């Protein structure tokens, strides 16, 4: 897809990965609606990228917030070409320790919001000569990892949604794409997650690596892109022989439990 001249709505634009995605897309000539909750950060990003971009301040966990983003897209003078569902929250901890309300909120932001935004915006995307929906998943959308149970559930769901919708729309002009970053240096990962990644030897990417991946995905022909070779290999192994990783992860349980409750 040629990106110059396209219009996109990007959720989670105020976050670590979202800001890098916004910079890369704006640099490629895409006009953006920068969506998030943090009005100050979004305004600063808009000042940096240029006044032709717009801001939509909205809490995607609520119907009113999602309606505000949909309204901003509907008001675009030249229509909408790209929906990038990037907003998300992490939750490191033991599943049994989580509050039910936090689990509900995580699923609302990471899974319900992308599904409902996509559903509401498809009619608008259909009017574009070529369009794309990109769902930002995770390496943990293909590999269930202790300590991230609800997060994994949300990203497995998002991957399944992306795959099914891509196949449902395969003979049309809307591409439905899945981008799966591995651990990335953003505020999503608190000091416990950083310490766990170091202890487990997990590589951590800069957000700009995810932005490179997004541009490659949009410009290329493939439908899904997982970042990081070992992570992609583990995802494949887990899909082919799910039991192969059980013993290794079980050995890491004491460490994961210790960090989760630290
Ligand atoms: N960081 C990683 O290691 C990693 C790895 C794989 C995948 N990912 C995925 O990458 C995406 C971006 O994460 P990140 O690392 O950039 O995290 P981040 O820096 O914490 O940013 C999260 C973004 O999501 C937005 N958001 C959170 N709750 C929201 C809500 N209720 N309504 C609207 N927006 C909301 C935040 O907006 P406000 O700040 O304005 O509230 C922020 O812009 C997520 O989908 C995440 O699952 C991250």
PDB file of C-alpha atoms and ligand atoms in Angstrom:
ATOM      1  CA  UNK A   1       0.000   0.000   0.000  1.00  0.00           C
ATOM      2  CA  UNK A   2       1.253   3.479  -0.818  1.00  0.00           C
ATOM      3  CA  UNK A   3       0.951   5.386   2.462  1.00  0.00           C
ATOM      4  CA  UNK A   4       1.392   8.964   1.337  1.00  0.00           C
ATOM      5  CA  UNK A   5      -1.937  10.816   1.353  1.00  0.00           C
ATOM      6  CA  UNK A   6      -3.723   8.190   3.448  1.00  0.00           C
ATOM      7  CA  UNK A   7      -5.742   9.005   6.571  1.00  0.00           C
ATOM      8  CA  UNK A   8      -5.481   6.889   9.716  1.00  0.00           C
ATOM      9  CA  UNK A   9      -6.918   6.669  13.183  1.00  0.00           C
ATOM     10  CA  UNK A  10      -4.324   5.440  15.664  1.00  0.00           C
ATOM     11  CA  UNK A  11      -5.441   4.406  19.148  1.00  0.00           C
ATOM     12  CA  UNK A  12      -2.961   4.533  22.004  1.00  0.00           C
ATOM     13  CA  UNK A  13      -1.067   7.335  20.239  1.00  0.00           C
ATOM     14  CA  UNK A  14      -0.012   8.804  23.598  1.00  0.00           C
ATOM     15  CA  UNK A  15       1.853   5.634  24.610  1.00  0.00           C
ATOM     16  CA  UNK A  16       5.376   4.404  23.951  1.00  0.00           C
ATOM     17  CA  UNK A  17       4.672   2.303  20.875  1.00  0.00           C
ATOM     18  CA  UNK A  18       1.826   4.554  19.691  1.00  0.00           C
ATOM     19  CA  UNK A  19       4.043   7.638  19.642  1.00  0.00           C
ATOM     20  CA  UNK A  20       6.655   5.781  17.566  1.00  0.00           C
ATOM     21  CA  UNK A  21       3.913   4.535  15.201  1.00  0.00           C
ATOM     22  CA  UNK A  22       2.546   8.087  14.891  1.00  0.00           C
ATOM     23  CA  UNK A  23       5.976   9.499  14.026  1.00  0.00           C
ATOM     24  CA  UNK A  24       6.606   6.776  11.428  1.00  0.00           C
ATOM     25  CA  UNK A  25       3.167   7.126   9.826  1.00  0.00           C
ATOM     26  CA  UNK A  26       3.314  10.938   9.762  1.00  0.00           C
ATOM     27  CA  UNK A  27       6.801  10.677   8.253  1.00  0.00           C
ATOM     28  CA  UNK A  28       5.369   8.454   5.521  1.00  0.00           C
ATOM     29  CA  UNK A  29       2.782  11.116   4.668  1.00  0.00           C
ATOM     30  CA  UNK A  30      -0.214   9.727   6.577  1.00  0.00           C
ATOM     31  CA  UNK A  31      -2.682  12.184   8.143  1.00  0.00           C
ATOM     32  CA  UNK A  32      -3.604  11.006  11.637  1.00  0.00           C
ATOM     33  CA  UNK A  33      -6.302  11.077  14.237  1.00  0.00           C
ATOM     34  CA  UNK A  34      -4.260  10.608  17.412  1.00  0.00           C
ATOM     35  CA  UNK A  35      -6.490   8.860  19.947  1.00  0.00           C
ATOM     36  CA  UNK A  36      -5.821   8.332  23.648  1.00  0.00           C
ATOM     37  CA  UNK A  37      -6.821   9.584  27.080  1.00  0.00           C
ATOM     38  CA  UNK A  38      -3.872  11.827  27.903  1.00  0.00           C
ATOM     39  CA  UNK A  39      -4.856  15.146  26.304  1.00  0.00           C
ATOM     40  CA  UNK A  40      -1.553  16.852  27.190  1.00  0.00           C
ATOM     41  CA  UNK A  41       0.594  14.188  25.552  1.00  0.00           C
ATOM     42  CA  UNK A  42      -1.626  14.026  22.490  1.00  0.00           C
ATOM     43  CA  UNK A  43      -1.508  17.812  22.080  1.00  0.00           C
ATOM     44  CA  UNK A  44       2.302  17.776  22.369  1.00  0.00           C
ATOM     45  CA  UNK A  45       2.523  15.000  19.770  1.00  0.00           C
ATOM     46  CA  UNK A  46       0.231  16.937  17.446  1.00  0.00           C
ATOM     47  CA  UNK A  47       2.419  20.039  17.848  1.00  0.00           C
ATOM     48  CA  UNK A  48       5.464  17.916  16.976  1.00  0.00           C
ATOM     49  CA  UNK A  49       3.894  16.226  13.951  1.00  0.00           C
ATOM     50  CA  UNK A  50       1.961  19.178  12.565  1.00  0.00           C
ATOM     51  CA  UNK A  51      -1.418  20.837  12.768  1.00  0.00           C
ATOM     52  CA  UNK A  52      -2.896  18.790   9.900  1.00  0.00           C
ATOM     53  CA  UNK A  53      -3.222  15.900  12.363  1.00  0.00           C
ATOM     54  CA  UNK A  54      -6.167  15.694  14.760  1.00  0.00           C
ATOM     55  CA  UNK A  55      -6.603  14.555  18.347  1.00  0.00           C
ATOM     56  CA  UNK A  56      -9.415  12.460  19.849  1.00  0.00           C
ATOM     57  CA  UNK A  57      -9.351  12.261  23.647  1.00  0.00           C
ATOM     58  CA  UNK A  58     -11.367   9.209  24.652  1.00  0.00           C
ATOM     59  CA  UNK A  59     -11.484   6.304  27.084  1.00  0.00           C
ATOM     60  CA  UNK A  60     -11.911   3.247  24.867  1.00  0.00           C
ATOM     61  CA  UNK A  61     -13.142   1.149  27.768  1.00  0.00           C
ATOM     62  CA  UNK A  62     -16.412   3.097  27.575  1.00  0.00           C
ATOM     63  CA  UNK A  63     -19.110   3.250  24.918  1.00  0.00           C
ATOM     64  CA  UNK A  64     -18.968   7.065  25.034  1.00  0.00           C
ATOM     65  CA  UNK A  65     -15.209   7.030  24.406  1.00  0.00           C
ATOM     66  CA  UNK A  66     -15.504   4.678  21.462  1.00  0.00           C
ATOM     67  CA  UNK A  67     -18.361   6.789  20.063  1.00  0.00           C
ATOM     68  CA  UNK A  68     -16.135   9.897  20.267  1.00  0.00           C
ATOM     69  CA  UNK A  69     -13.401   8.200  18.202  1.00  0.00           C
ATOM     70  CA  UNK A  70     -15.951   6.946  15.649  1.00  0.00           C
ATOM     71  CA  UNK A  71     -17.421  10.458  15.384  1.00  0.00           C
ATOM     72  CA  UNK A  72     -13.972  11.970  14.772  1.00  0.00           C
ATOM     73  CA  UNK A  73     -13.397   9.442  11.954  1.00  0.00           C
ATOM     74  CA  UNK A  74     -16.801  10.091  10.409  1.00  0.00           C
ATOM     75  CA  UNK A  75     -16.060  13.834  10.368  1.00  0.00           C
ATOM     76  CA  UNK A  76     -12.855  13.410   8.318  1.00  0.00           C
ATOM     77  CA  UNK A  77     -13.202  15.409   5.092  1.00  0.00           C
ATOM     78  CA  UNK A  78     -11.382  12.833   2.895  1.00  0.00           C
ATOM     79  CA  UNK A  79     -12.597   9.608   4.525  1.00  0.00           C
ATOM     80  CA  UNK A  80     -10.643   6.979   6.454  1.00  0.00           C
ATOM     81  CA  UNK A  81      -8.084   4.555   4.990  1.00  0.00           C
ATOM     82  CA  UNK A  82      -6.459   2.987   8.048  1.00  0.00           C
ATOM     83  CA  UNK A  83      -7.598   1.881  11.482  1.00  0.00           C
ATOM     84  CA  UNK A  84      -4.728   1.014  13.797  1.00  0.00           C
ATOM     85  CA  UNK A  85      -5.900  -0.635  17.012  1.00  0.00           C
ATOM     86  CA  UNK A  86      -2.852  -0.130  19.198  1.00  0.00           C
ATOM     87  CA  UNK A  87      -4.217   0.988  22.592  1.00  0.00           C
ATOM     88  CA  UNK A  88      -3.723  -1.645  25.239  1.00  0.00           C
ATOM     89  CA  UNK A  89      -2.956  -2.305  28.863  1.00  0.00           C
ATOM     90  CA  UNK A  90      -0.679  -4.895  30.403  1.00  0.00           C
ATOM     91  CA  UNK A  91      -1.220  -6.776  33.621  1.00  0.00           C
ATOM     92  CA  UNK A  92       1.636  -8.681  35.192  1.00  0.00           C
ATOM     93  CA  UNK A  93       0.647 -10.709  38.210  1.00  0.00           C
ATOM     94  CA  UNK A  94      -0.879 -13.980  39.238  1.00  0.00           C
ATOM     95  CA  UNK A  95      -4.368 -14.529  37.869  1.00  0.00           C
ATOM     96  CA  UNK A  96      -5.761 -15.430  41.275  1.00  0.00           C
ATOM     97  CA  UNK A  97      -4.477 -12.129  42.718  1.00  0.00           C
ATOM     98  CA  UNK A  98      -6.218  -9.970  40.087  1.00  0.00           C
ATOM     99  CA  UNK A  99      -9.325  -7.905  40.847  1.00  0.00           C
ATOM    100  CA  UNK A 100     -12.331  -8.904  38.725  1.00  0.00           C
ATOM    101  CA  UNK A 101     -12.923  -5.254  37.749  1.00  0.00           C
ATOM    102  CA  UNK A 102      -9.346  -4.985  36.414  1.00  0.00           C
ATOM    103  CA  UNK A 103      -9.789  -8.163  34.351  1.00  0.00           C
ATOM    104  CA  UNK A 104     -12.983  -6.736  32.877  1.00  0.00           C
ATOM    105  CA  UNK A 105     -11.269  -3.450  32.030  1.00  0.00           C
ATOM    106  CA  UNK A 106      -8.284  -5.181  30.425  1.00  0.00           C
ATOM    107  CA  UNK A 107     -10.546  -7.242  28.179  1.00  0.00           C
ATOM    108  CA  UNK A 108     -12.585  -4.124  27.319  1.00  0.00           C
ATOM    109  CA  UNK A 109      -9.516  -2.141  26.208  1.00  0.00           C
ATOM    110  CA  UNK A 110      -7.447  -4.904  24.596  1.00  0.00           C
ATOM    111  CA  UNK A 111     -10.202  -6.922  22.912  1.00  0.00           C
ATOM    112  CA  UNK A 112     -13.709  -5.423  23.024  1.00  0.00           C
ATOM    113  CA  UNK A 113     -12.607  -1.943  21.903  1.00  0.00           C
ATOM    114  CA  UNK A 114     -10.715  -3.111  18.760  1.00  0.00           C
ATOM    115  CA  UNK A 115     -13.590  -5.427  17.798  1.00  0.00           C
ATOM    116  CA  UNK A 116     -16.230  -2.700  18.214  1.00  0.00           C
ATOM    117  CA  UNK A 117     -14.146   0.055  16.590  1.00  0.00           C
ATOM    118  CA  UNK A 118     -13.468  -2.190  13.603  1.00  0.00           C
ATOM    119  CA  UNK A 119     -17.155  -3.076  13.350  1.00  0.00           C
ATOM    120  CA  UNK A 120     -18.241   0.562  13.483  1.00  0.00           C
ATOM    121  CA  UNK A 121     -15.585   1.834  11.061  1.00  0.00           C
ATOM    122  CA  UNK A 122     -15.780  -0.872   8.369  1.00  0.00           C
ATOM    123  CA  UNK A 123     -18.474   1.020   6.395  1.00  0.00           C
ATOM    124  CA  UNK A 124     -16.166   4.069   6.288  1.00  0.00           C
ATOM    125  CA  UNK A 125     -13.120   1.980   5.321  1.00  0.00           C
ATOM    126  CA  UNK A 126     -15.153   0.331   2.556  1.00  0.00           C
ATOM    127  CA  UNK A 127     -15.435   3.699   0.805  1.00  0.00           C
ATOM    128  CA  UNK A 128     -11.636   4.005   0.478  1.00  0.00           C
ATOM    129  CA  UNK A 129      -9.985   2.696  -2.727  1.00  0.00           C
ATOM    130  CA  UNK A 130      -7.698   0.556  -0.522  1.00  0.00           C
ATOM    131  CA  UNK A 131      -7.849   0.270   3.231  1.00  0.00           C
ATOM    132  CA  UNK A 132      -6.354  -1.621   6.155  1.00  0.00           C
ATOM    133  CA  UNK A 133      -7.100  -2.508   9.750  1.00  0.00           C
ATOM    134  CA  UNK A 134      -4.001  -3.238  11.814  1.00  0.00           C
ATOM    135  CA  UNK A 135      -4.400  -4.909  15.188  1.00  0.00           C
ATOM    136  CA  UNK A 136      -1.411  -4.634  17.479  1.00  0.00           C
ATOM    137  CA  UNK A 137      -1.214  -7.940  19.299  1.00  0.00           C
ATOM    138  CA  UNK A 138       1.737  -9.438  21.096  1.00  0.00           C
ATOM    139  CA  UNK A 139       4.116 -12.381  21.165  1.00  0.00           C
ATOM    140  CA  UNK A 140       1.855 -13.359  24.091  1.00  0.00           C
ATOM    141  CA  UNK A 141      -1.032 -13.635  21.626  1.00  0.00           C
ATOM    142  CA  UNK A 142       0.444 -16.931  20.439  1.00  0.00           C
ATOM    143  CA  UNK A 143       2.065 -18.256  23.583  1.00  0.00           C
ATOM    144  CA  UNK A 144       0.320 -18.521  26.937  1.00  0.00           C
ATOM    145  CA  UNK A 145       2.761 -17.253  29.560  1.00  0.00           C
ATOM    146  CA  UNK A 146       2.380 -17.561  33.324  1.00  0.00           C
ATOM    147  CA  UNK A 147       1.998 -14.197  35.026  1.00  0.00           C
ATOM    148  CA  UNK A 148       0.265 -12.673  32.006  1.00  0.00           C
ATOM    149  CA  UNK A 149      -2.836 -14.859  31.865  1.00  0.00           C
ATOM    150  CA  UNK A 150      -5.571 -12.262  31.239  1.00  0.00           C
ATOM    151  CA  UNK A 151      -3.296 -10.301  28.887  1.00  0.00           C
ATOM    152  CA  UNK A 152      -2.635 -13.509  26.908  1.00  0.00           C
ATOM    153  CA  UNK A 153      -6.391 -14.184  26.773  1.00  0.00           C
ATOM    154  CA  UNK A 154      -6.995 -10.714  25.307  1.00  0.00           C
ATOM    155  CA  UNK A 155      -4.218 -10.998  22.714  1.00  0.00           C
ATOM    156  CA  UNK A 156      -5.121 -14.583  21.714  1.00  0.00           C
ATOM    157  CA  UNK A 157      -8.640 -13.222  21.186  1.00  0.00           C
ATOM    158  CA  UNK A 158      -7.373 -10.306  19.128  1.00  0.00           C
ATOM    159  CA  UNK A 159      -5.289 -12.627  16.957  1.00  0.00           C
ATOM    160  CA  UNK A 160      -8.276 -14.911  16.371  1.00  0.00           C
ATOM    161  CA  UNK A 161     -10.475 -11.925  15.536  1.00  0.00           C
ATOM    162  CA  UNK A 162      -7.870 -10.621  13.071  1.00  0.00           C
ATOM    163  CA  UNK A 163      -7.400 -13.987  11.371  1.00  0.00           C
ATOM    164  CA  UNK A 164     -11.127 -14.660  10.970  1.00  0.00           C
ATOM    165  CA  UNK A 165     -11.971 -11.166   9.740  1.00  0.00           C
ATOM    166  CA  UNK A 166      -9.019 -11.155   7.320  1.00  0.00           C
ATOM    167  CA  UNK A 167     -10.375 -14.366   5.826  1.00  0.00           C
ATOM    168  CA  UNK A 168     -13.937 -13.021   5.763  1.00  0.00           C
ATOM    169  CA  UNK A 169     -12.770  -9.934   3.843  1.00  0.00           C
ATOM    170  CA  UNK A 170     -10.124 -11.695   1.736  1.00  0.00           C
ATOM    171  CA  UNK A 171     -11.814 -10.979  -1.591  1.00  0.00           C
ATOM    172  CA  UNK A 172     -12.299  -7.250  -0.901  1.00  0.00           C
ATOM    173  CA  UNK A 173     -10.158  -4.118  -0.679  1.00  0.00           C
ATOM    174  CA  UNK A 174      -9.767  -4.008   3.104  1.00  0.00           C
ATOM    175  CA  UNK A 175      -6.686  -5.814   4.423  1.00  0.00           C
ATOM    176  CA  UNK A 176      -6.839  -6.960   8.040  1.00  0.00           C
ATOM    177  CA  UNK A 177      -3.344  -7.213   9.516  1.00  0.00           C
ATOM    178  CA  UNK A 178      -1.791  -8.416  12.745  1.00  0.00           C
ATOM    179  CA  UNK A 179       1.420  -6.998  14.197  1.00  0.00           C
ATOM    180  CA  UNK A 180       2.870  -8.855  17.172  1.00  0.00           C
ATOM    181  CA  UNK A 181       5.654  -7.023  19.017  1.00  0.00           C
ATOM    182  CA  UNK A 182       7.780  -8.829  21.569  1.00  0.00           C
ATOM    183  CA  UNK A 183       8.786  -7.102  24.834  1.00  0.00           C
ATOM    184  CA  UNK A 184       9.217  -3.407  24.078  1.00  0.00           C
ATOM    185  CA  UNK A 185      10.651  -0.642  26.260  1.00  0.00           C
ATOM    186  CA  UNK A 186       7.555   1.383  27.212  1.00  0.00           C
ATOM    187  CA  UNK A 187       5.725   2.426  30.354  1.00  0.00           C
ATOM    188  CA  UNK A 188       3.509  -0.659  29.988  1.00  0.00           C
ATOM    189  CA  UNK A 189       6.251  -2.741  31.581  1.00  0.00           C
ATOM    190  CA  UNK A 190       6.821  -1.819  35.214  1.00  0.00           C
ATOM    191  CA  UNK A 191      10.074  -2.480  37.063  1.00  0.00           C
ATOM    192  CA  UNK A 192       8.923  -6.032  37.971  1.00  0.00           C
ATOM    193  CA  UNK A 193       8.440  -6.908  34.277  1.00  0.00           C
ATOM    194  CA  UNK A 194      11.776  -5.312  33.384  1.00  0.00           C
ATOM    195  CA  UNK A 195      13.468  -7.387  36.098  1.00  0.00           C
ATOM    196  CA  UNK A 196      11.695 -10.542  34.910  1.00  0.00           C
ATOM    197  CA  UNK A 197      12.744  -9.925  31.298  1.00  0.00           C
ATOM    198  CA  UNK A 198      16.349  -9.495  32.421  1.00  0.00           C
ATOM    199  CA  UNK A 199      16.223 -12.626  34.582  1.00  0.00           C
ATOM    200  CA  UNK A 200      14.677 -14.713  31.772  1.00  0.00           C
ATOM    201  CA  UNK A 201      16.989 -13.257  29.122  1.00  0.00           C
ATOM    202  CA  UNK A 202      14.114 -11.852  27.057  1.00  0.00           C
ATOM    203  CA  UNK A 203      15.208  -9.297  24.447  1.00  0.00           C
ATOM    204  CA  UNK A 204      13.519  -5.895  24.675  1.00  0.00           C
ATOM    205  CA  UNK A 205      12.963  -3.819  21.533  1.00  0.00           C
ATOM    206  CA  UNK A 206      12.795  -0.044  21.262  1.00  0.00           C
ATOM    207  CA  UNK A 207       9.333   1.215  20.167  1.00  0.00           C
ATOM    208  CA  UNK A 208      10.883   2.325  16.855  1.00  0.00           C
ATOM    209  CA  UNK A 209      11.401  -1.355  15.946  1.00  0.00           C
ATOM    210  CA  UNK A 210       7.628  -1.839  16.181  1.00  0.00           C
ATOM    211  CA  UNK A 211       7.096   1.235  13.988  1.00  0.00           C
ATOM    212  CA  UNK A 212       9.450  -0.248  11.360  1.00  0.00           C
ATOM    213  CA  UNK A 213       7.400  -3.443  11.518  1.00  0.00           C
ATOM    214  CA  UNK A 214       4.170  -1.531  10.987  1.00  0.00           C
ATOM    215  CA  UNK A 215       5.493   0.216   7.876  1.00  0.00           C
ATOM    216  CA  UNK A 216       6.812  -3.097   6.490  1.00  0.00           C
ATOM    217  CA  UNK A 217       3.453  -4.752   7.098  1.00  0.00           C
ATOM    218  CA  UNK A 218       1.448  -1.934   5.501  1.00  0.00           C
ATOM    219  CA  UNK A 219       3.749  -1.640   2.485  1.00  0.00           C
ATOM    220  CA  UNK A 220       4.170  -5.370   1.945  1.00  0.00           C
ATOM    221  CA  UNK A 221       1.833  -8.214   1.083  1.00  0.00           C
ATOM    222  CA  UNK A 222       1.830 -10.320   4.229  1.00  0.00           C
ATOM    223  CA  UNK A 223      -1.028 -10.315   6.729  1.00  0.00           C
ATOM    224  CA  UNK A 224       0.829 -10.974   9.951  1.00  0.00           C
ATOM    225  CA  UNK A 225       4.190 -10.026  11.335  1.00  0.00           C
ATOM    226  CA  UNK A 226       5.736 -11.213  14.593  1.00  0.00           C
ATOM    227  CA  UNK A 227       8.806  -9.309  15.758  1.00  0.00           C
ATOM    228  CA  UNK A 228      11.838 -11.188  17.036  1.00  0.00           C
ATOM    229  CA  UNK A 229      13.176 -14.479  15.681  1.00  0.00           C
ATOM    230  CA  UNK A 230      13.198 -16.574  18.851  1.00  0.00           C
ATOM    231  CA  UNK A 231       9.682 -15.333  19.725  1.00  0.00           C
ATOM    232  CA  UNK A 232       8.398 -16.269  16.246  1.00  0.00           C
ATOM    233  CA  UNK A 233      10.035 -19.688  16.573  1.00  0.00           C
ATOM    234  CA  UNK A 234       8.493 -20.288  20.017  1.00  0.00           C
ATOM    235  CA  UNK A 235       5.082 -19.236  18.689  1.00  0.00           C
ATOM    236  CA  UNK A 236       5.352 -21.800  15.884  1.00  0.00           C
ATOM    237  CA  UNK A 237       6.591 -24.523  18.183  1.00  0.00           C
ATOM    238  CA  UNK A 238       3.784 -23.769  20.646  1.00  0.00           C
ATOM    239  CA  UNK A 239       1.216 -24.035  17.849  1.00  0.00           C
ATOM    240  CA  UNK A 240       2.618 -27.311  16.509  1.00  0.00           C
ATOM    241  CA  UNK A 241       3.530 -29.041  19.778  1.00  0.00           C
ATOM    242  CA  UNK A 242       1.914 -27.136  22.676  1.00  0.00           C
ATOM    243  CA  UNK A 243       3.347 -29.512  25.258  1.00  0.00           C
ATOM    244  CA  UNK A 244       6.920 -28.740  24.199  1.00  0.00           C
ATOM    245  CA  UNK A 245       7.072 -25.514  26.199  1.00  0.00           C
ATOM    246  CA  UNK A 246       5.177 -26.672  29.282  1.00  0.00           C
ATOM    247  CA  UNK A 247       8.116 -28.112  31.182  1.00  0.00           C
ATOM    248  CA  UNK A 248      10.409 -25.131  30.513  1.00  0.00           C
ATOM    249  CA  UNK A 249       7.781 -22.637  31.648  1.00  0.00           C
ATOM    250  CA  UNK A 250       7.000 -24.772  34.699  1.00  0.00           C
ATOM    251  CA  UNK A 251      10.681 -24.538  35.701  1.00  0.00           C
ATOM    252  CA  UNK A 252      10.433 -20.735  35.518  1.00  0.00           C
ATOM    253  CA  UNK A 253       7.325 -20.626  37.730  1.00  0.00           C
ATOM    254  CA  UNK A 254       9.068 -19.947  41.060  1.00  0.00           C
ATOM    255  CA  UNK A 255      10.897 -16.976  39.500  1.00  0.00           C
ATOM    256  CA  UNK A 256       7.746 -15.648  37.829  1.00  0.00           C
ATOM    257  CA  UNK A 257       5.773 -15.984  41.084  1.00  0.00           C
ATOM    258  CA  UNK A 258       8.483 -14.173  43.024  1.00  0.00           C
ATOM    259  CA  UNK A 259       8.537 -11.187  40.618  1.00  0.00           C
ATOM    260  CA  UNK A 260       4.739 -11.163  40.294  1.00  0.00           C
ATOM    261  CA  UNK A 261       4.315 -10.779  44.062  1.00  0.00           C
ATOM    262  CA  UNK A 262       7.355  -8.507  44.594  1.00  0.00           C
TER     263      UNK A 262
HETATM  264  N1  LIG B   1       5.381  -2.773  25.634  1.00  0.00           N
HETATM  265  C1  LIG B   1       5.418  -4.078  25.357  1.00  0.00           C
HETATM  266  O1  LIG B   1       6.260  -4.845  25.868  1.00  0.00           O
HETATM  267  C2  LIG B   1       4.441  -4.652  24.354  1.00  0.00           C
HETATM  268  C3  LIG B   1       4.724  -5.913  23.812  1.00  0.00           C
HETATM  269  C4  LIG B   1       3.821  -6.468  22.898  1.00  0.00           C
HETATM  270  C5  LIG B   1       2.684  -5.776  22.567  1.00  0.00           C
HETATM  271  N2  LIG B   1       2.433  -4.545  23.103  1.00  0.00           N
HETATM  272  C6  LIG B   1       1.189  -3.873  22.719  1.00  0.00           C
HETATM  273  O2  LIG B   1       1.487  -2.615  22.148  1.00  0.00           O
HETATM  274  C7  LIG B   1       0.386  -1.727  22.351  1.00  0.00           C
HETATM  275  C8  LIG B   1       0.905  -0.407  22.882  1.00  0.00           C
HETATM  276  O3  LIG B   1       1.493  -0.617  24.153  1.00  0.00           O
HETATM  277  P1  LIG B   1       2.671   0.299  24.750  1.00  0.00           P
HETATM  278  O4  LIG B   1       3.780  -0.598  25.079  1.00  0.00           O
HETATM  279  O5  LIG B   1       2.902   1.472  23.891  1.00  0.00           O
HETATM  280  O6  LIG B   1       2.004   0.735  26.132  1.00  0.00           O
HETATM  281  P2  LIG B   1       1.874   2.173  26.802  1.00  0.00           P
HETATM  282  O7  LIG B   1       3.096   2.979  26.596  1.00  0.00           O
HETATM  283  O8  LIG B   1       1.420   1.919  28.185  1.00  0.00           O
HETATM  284  O9  LIG B   1       0.695   2.851  25.955  1.00  0.00           O
HETATM  285  C9  LIG B   1      -0.600   2.345  26.006  1.00  0.00           C
HETATM  286  C10 LIG B   1      -1.499   3.231  25.180  1.00  0.00           C
HETATM  287  O10 LIG B   1      -2.839   2.714  25.262  1.00  0.00           O
HETATM  288  C11 LIG B   1      -3.697   3.768  25.653  1.00  0.00           C
HETATM  289  N3  LIG B   1      -4.784   3.328  26.492  1.00  0.00           N
HETATM  290  C12 LIG B   1      -4.716   2.543  27.609  1.00  0.00           C
HETATM  291  N4  LIG B   1      -5.935   2.435  28.151  1.00  0.00           N
HETATM  292  C13 LIG B   1      -6.775   3.165  27.389  1.00  0.00           C
HETATM  293  C14 LIG B   1      -8.166   3.448  27.435  1.00  0.00           C
HETATM  294  N5  LIG B   1      -8.943   2.967  28.416  1.00  0.00           N
HETATM  295  N6  LIG B   1      -8.702   4.236  26.491  1.00  0.00           N
HETATM  296  C15 LIG B   1      -7.925   4.757  25.509  1.00  0.00           C
HETATM  297  N7  LIG B   1      -6.604   4.524  25.398  1.00  0.00           N
HETATM  298  C16 LIG B   1      -6.047   3.739  26.342  1.00  0.00           C
HETATM  299  C17 LIG B   1      -2.833   4.731  26.452  1.00  0.00           C
HETATM  300  O11 LIG B   1      -3.446   5.985  26.425  1.00  0.00           O
HETATM  301  P3  LIG B   1      -3.271   7.074  27.619  1.00  0.00           P
HETATM  302  O12 LIG B   1      -1.865   6.970  28.082  1.00  0.00           O
HETATM  303  O13 LIG B   1      -3.563   8.363  26.936  1.00  0.00           O
HETATM  304  O14 LIG B   1      -4.239   6.688  28.650  1.00  0.00           O
HETATM  305  C18 LIG B   1      -1.529   4.667  25.682  1.00  0.00           C
HETATM  306  O15 LIG B   1      -1.592   5.538  24.598  1.00  0.00           O
HETATM  307  C19 LIG B   1      -0.572  -2.453  23.308  1.00  0.00           C
HETATM  308  O16 LIG B   1      -1.624  -3.022  22.570  1.00  0.00           O
HETATM  309  C20 LIG B   1       0.302  -3.552  23.890  1.00  0.00           C
HETATM  310  O17 LIG B   1      -0.458  -4.669  24.321  1.00  0.00           O
HETATM  311  C21 LIG B   1       3.286  -3.967  23.985  1.00  0.00           C
END
